[in-house]
GROMACS .gro file of C-alpha atoms in nm:
model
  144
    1UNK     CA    1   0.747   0.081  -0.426
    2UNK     CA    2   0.726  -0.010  -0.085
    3UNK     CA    3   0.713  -0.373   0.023
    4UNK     CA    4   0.514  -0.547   0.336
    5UNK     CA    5   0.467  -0.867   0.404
    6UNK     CA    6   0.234  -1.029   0.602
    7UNK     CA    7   0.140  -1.445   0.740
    8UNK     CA    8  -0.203  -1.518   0.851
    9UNK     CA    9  -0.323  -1.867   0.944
   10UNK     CA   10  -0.701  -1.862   0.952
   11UNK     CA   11  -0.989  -1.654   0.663
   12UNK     CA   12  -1.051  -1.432   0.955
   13UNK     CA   13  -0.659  -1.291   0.972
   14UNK     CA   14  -0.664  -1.293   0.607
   15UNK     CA   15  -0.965  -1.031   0.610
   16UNK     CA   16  -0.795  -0.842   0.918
   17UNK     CA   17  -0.505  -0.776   0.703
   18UNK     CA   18  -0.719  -0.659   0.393
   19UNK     CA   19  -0.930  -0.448   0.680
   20UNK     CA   20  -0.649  -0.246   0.791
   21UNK     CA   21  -0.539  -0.165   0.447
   22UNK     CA   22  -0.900  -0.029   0.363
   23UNK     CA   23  -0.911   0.151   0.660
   24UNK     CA   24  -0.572   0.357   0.502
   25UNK     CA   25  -0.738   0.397   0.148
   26UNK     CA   26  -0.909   0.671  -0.029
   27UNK     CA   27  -1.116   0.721  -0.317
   28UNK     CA   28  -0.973   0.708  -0.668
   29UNK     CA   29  -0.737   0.353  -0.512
   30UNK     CA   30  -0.699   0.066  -0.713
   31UNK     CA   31  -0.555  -0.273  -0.583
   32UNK     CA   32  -0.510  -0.534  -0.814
   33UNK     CA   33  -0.537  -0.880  -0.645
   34UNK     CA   34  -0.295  -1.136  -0.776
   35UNK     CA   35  -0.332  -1.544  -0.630
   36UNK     CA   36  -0.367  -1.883  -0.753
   37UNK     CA   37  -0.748  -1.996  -0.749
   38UNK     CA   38  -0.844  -2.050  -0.407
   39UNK     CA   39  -0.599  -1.893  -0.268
   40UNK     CA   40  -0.815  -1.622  -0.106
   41UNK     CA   41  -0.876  -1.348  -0.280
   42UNK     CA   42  -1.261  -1.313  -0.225
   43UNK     CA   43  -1.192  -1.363   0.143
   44UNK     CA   44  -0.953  -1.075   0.127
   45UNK     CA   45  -1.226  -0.896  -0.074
   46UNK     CA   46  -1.492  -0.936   0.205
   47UNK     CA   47  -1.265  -0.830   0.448
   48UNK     CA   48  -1.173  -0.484   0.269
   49UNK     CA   49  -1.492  -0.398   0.204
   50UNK     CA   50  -1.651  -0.455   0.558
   51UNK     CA   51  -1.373  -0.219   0.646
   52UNK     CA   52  -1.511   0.037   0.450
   53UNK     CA   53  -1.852  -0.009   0.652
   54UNK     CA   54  -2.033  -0.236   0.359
   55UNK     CA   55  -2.241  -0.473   0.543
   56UNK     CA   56  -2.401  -0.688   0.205
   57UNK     CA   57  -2.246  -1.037   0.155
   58UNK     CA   58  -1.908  -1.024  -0.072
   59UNK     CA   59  -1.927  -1.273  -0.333
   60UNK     CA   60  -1.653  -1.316  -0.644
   61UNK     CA   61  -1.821  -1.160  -0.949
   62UNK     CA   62  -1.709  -1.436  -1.212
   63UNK     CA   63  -1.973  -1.368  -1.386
   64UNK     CA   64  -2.095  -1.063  -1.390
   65UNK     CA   65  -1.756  -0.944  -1.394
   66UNK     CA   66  -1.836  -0.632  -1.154
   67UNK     CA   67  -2.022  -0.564  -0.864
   68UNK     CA   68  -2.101  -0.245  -0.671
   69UNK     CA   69  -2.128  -0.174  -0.362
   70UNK     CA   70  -2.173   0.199  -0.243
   71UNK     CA   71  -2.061   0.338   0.118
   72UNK     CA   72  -1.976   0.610   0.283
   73UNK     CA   73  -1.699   0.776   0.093
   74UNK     CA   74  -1.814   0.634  -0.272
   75UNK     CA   75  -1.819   0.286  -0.426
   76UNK     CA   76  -1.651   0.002  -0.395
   77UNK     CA   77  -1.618  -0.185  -0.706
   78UNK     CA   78  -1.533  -0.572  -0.687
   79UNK     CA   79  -1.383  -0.680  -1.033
   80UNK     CA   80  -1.314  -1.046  -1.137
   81UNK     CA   81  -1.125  -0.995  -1.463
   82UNK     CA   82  -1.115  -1.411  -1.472
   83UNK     CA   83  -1.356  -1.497  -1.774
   84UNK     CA   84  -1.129  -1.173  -1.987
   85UNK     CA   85  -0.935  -1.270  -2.197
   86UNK     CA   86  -0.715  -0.939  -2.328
   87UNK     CA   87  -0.680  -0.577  -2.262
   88UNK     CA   88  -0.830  -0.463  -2.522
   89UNK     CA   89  -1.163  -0.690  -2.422
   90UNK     CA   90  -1.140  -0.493  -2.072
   91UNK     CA   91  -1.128  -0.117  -2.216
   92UNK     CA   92  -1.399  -0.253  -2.481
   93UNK     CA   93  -1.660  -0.316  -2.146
   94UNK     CA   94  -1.523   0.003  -1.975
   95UNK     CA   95  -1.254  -0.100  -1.759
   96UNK     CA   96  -1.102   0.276  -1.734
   97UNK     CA   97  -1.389   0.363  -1.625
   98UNK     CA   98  -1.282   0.190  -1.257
   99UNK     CA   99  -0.933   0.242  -1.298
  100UNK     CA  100  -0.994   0.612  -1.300
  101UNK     CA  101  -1.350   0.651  -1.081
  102UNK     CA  102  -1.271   0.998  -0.855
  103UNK     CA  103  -1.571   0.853  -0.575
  104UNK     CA  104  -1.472   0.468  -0.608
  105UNK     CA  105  -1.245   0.209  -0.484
  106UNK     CA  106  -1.122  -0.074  -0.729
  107UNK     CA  107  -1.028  -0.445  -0.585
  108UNK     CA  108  -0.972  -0.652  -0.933
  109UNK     CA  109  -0.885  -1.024  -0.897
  110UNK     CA  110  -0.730  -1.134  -1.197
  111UNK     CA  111  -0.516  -0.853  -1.286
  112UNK     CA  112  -0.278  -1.026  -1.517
  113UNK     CA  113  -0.585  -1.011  -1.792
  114UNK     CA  114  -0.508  -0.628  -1.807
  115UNK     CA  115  -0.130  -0.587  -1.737
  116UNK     CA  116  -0.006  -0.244  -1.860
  117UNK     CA  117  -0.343  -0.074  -1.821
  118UNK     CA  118  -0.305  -0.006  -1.449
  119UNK     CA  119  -0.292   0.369  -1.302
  120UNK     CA  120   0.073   0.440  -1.164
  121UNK     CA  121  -0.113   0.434  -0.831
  122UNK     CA  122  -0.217   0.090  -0.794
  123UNK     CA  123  -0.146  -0.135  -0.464
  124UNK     CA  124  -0.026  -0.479  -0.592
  125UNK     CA  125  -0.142  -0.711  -0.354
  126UNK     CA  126  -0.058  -1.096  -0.373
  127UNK     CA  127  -0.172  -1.388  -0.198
  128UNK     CA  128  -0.008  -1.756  -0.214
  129UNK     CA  129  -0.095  -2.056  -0.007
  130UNK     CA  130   0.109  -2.079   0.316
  131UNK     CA  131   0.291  -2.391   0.462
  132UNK     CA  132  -0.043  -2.524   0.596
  133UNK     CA  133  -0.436  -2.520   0.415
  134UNK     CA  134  -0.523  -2.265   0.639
  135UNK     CA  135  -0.190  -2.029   0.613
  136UNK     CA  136  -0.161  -1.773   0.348
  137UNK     CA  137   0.146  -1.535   0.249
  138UNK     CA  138   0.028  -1.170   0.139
  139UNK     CA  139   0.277  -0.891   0.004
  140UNK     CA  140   0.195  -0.579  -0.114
  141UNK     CA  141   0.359  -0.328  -0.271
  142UNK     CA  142   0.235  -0.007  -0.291
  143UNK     CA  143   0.344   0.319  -0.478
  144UNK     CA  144   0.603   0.579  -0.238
   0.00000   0.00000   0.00000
């Protein structure tokens, strides 16, 4: 695994960051989105997927769980595993079926509801409050 690290101190850095990582991705990628609540995740979220040329309002999908959003190259798929409560609850509402989408793009927050069902090609990105409210620490680790 390969290991980056990065230090932003406003929302707008924080999304720059998650833009240039989109722009590197292809379909069939899957980055599971670890941080504290608040931390940032959804801003990270917005920021990837206006990379990928999706102009719609990003929104955390507590409650519906998933959202869509199609562009260009496929879908992007917005997951908030936060209201699941096991793995097998996950592959029981079809979680594989994002984990393994050829044409789509998976950002889950809450990944720790489905450790050990991840694709050996998932990015691991997390994101922890910096010294200051606006500062945030983001490493990700991504397969060689």
């Amino acid at each position: 695994m390969k290991k980056k690290q990065y230090k932003t101190s406003s929302p707008e850095e924080t999304k720059e960051i998650a833009g240039q990582l989109a722009a590197q991705t292809r379909p069939g990628s899957v980055y599971a989105l670890h941080g504290d609540l608040g931390a940032g995740k959804t801003v990270f979220a917005s920021g990837f997927a206006h990379a990928l040329g999706i102009t719609e309002p990003v929104s955390s999908p507590t409650f519906t769980i998933v959202q869509e959003y199609p562009f260009g190259k496929g879908i992007f798929f917005h997951l908030d595993l936060y209201r699941i409560d096991s793995p097998d609850a996950a592959l029981a509402f079809g979680i594989d079926e994002f984990l393994y989408a050829a044409d789509g793009i998976a950002l889950i927050e809450w990944p720790e509801r489905i450790q050990g069902l991840f694709p050996p090609h998932t990015v691991y990105v997390d994101i922890r409050r910096g010294e200051t409210e606006e500062e945030r620490v983001i490493t990700v680790e991504q397969p060689d």
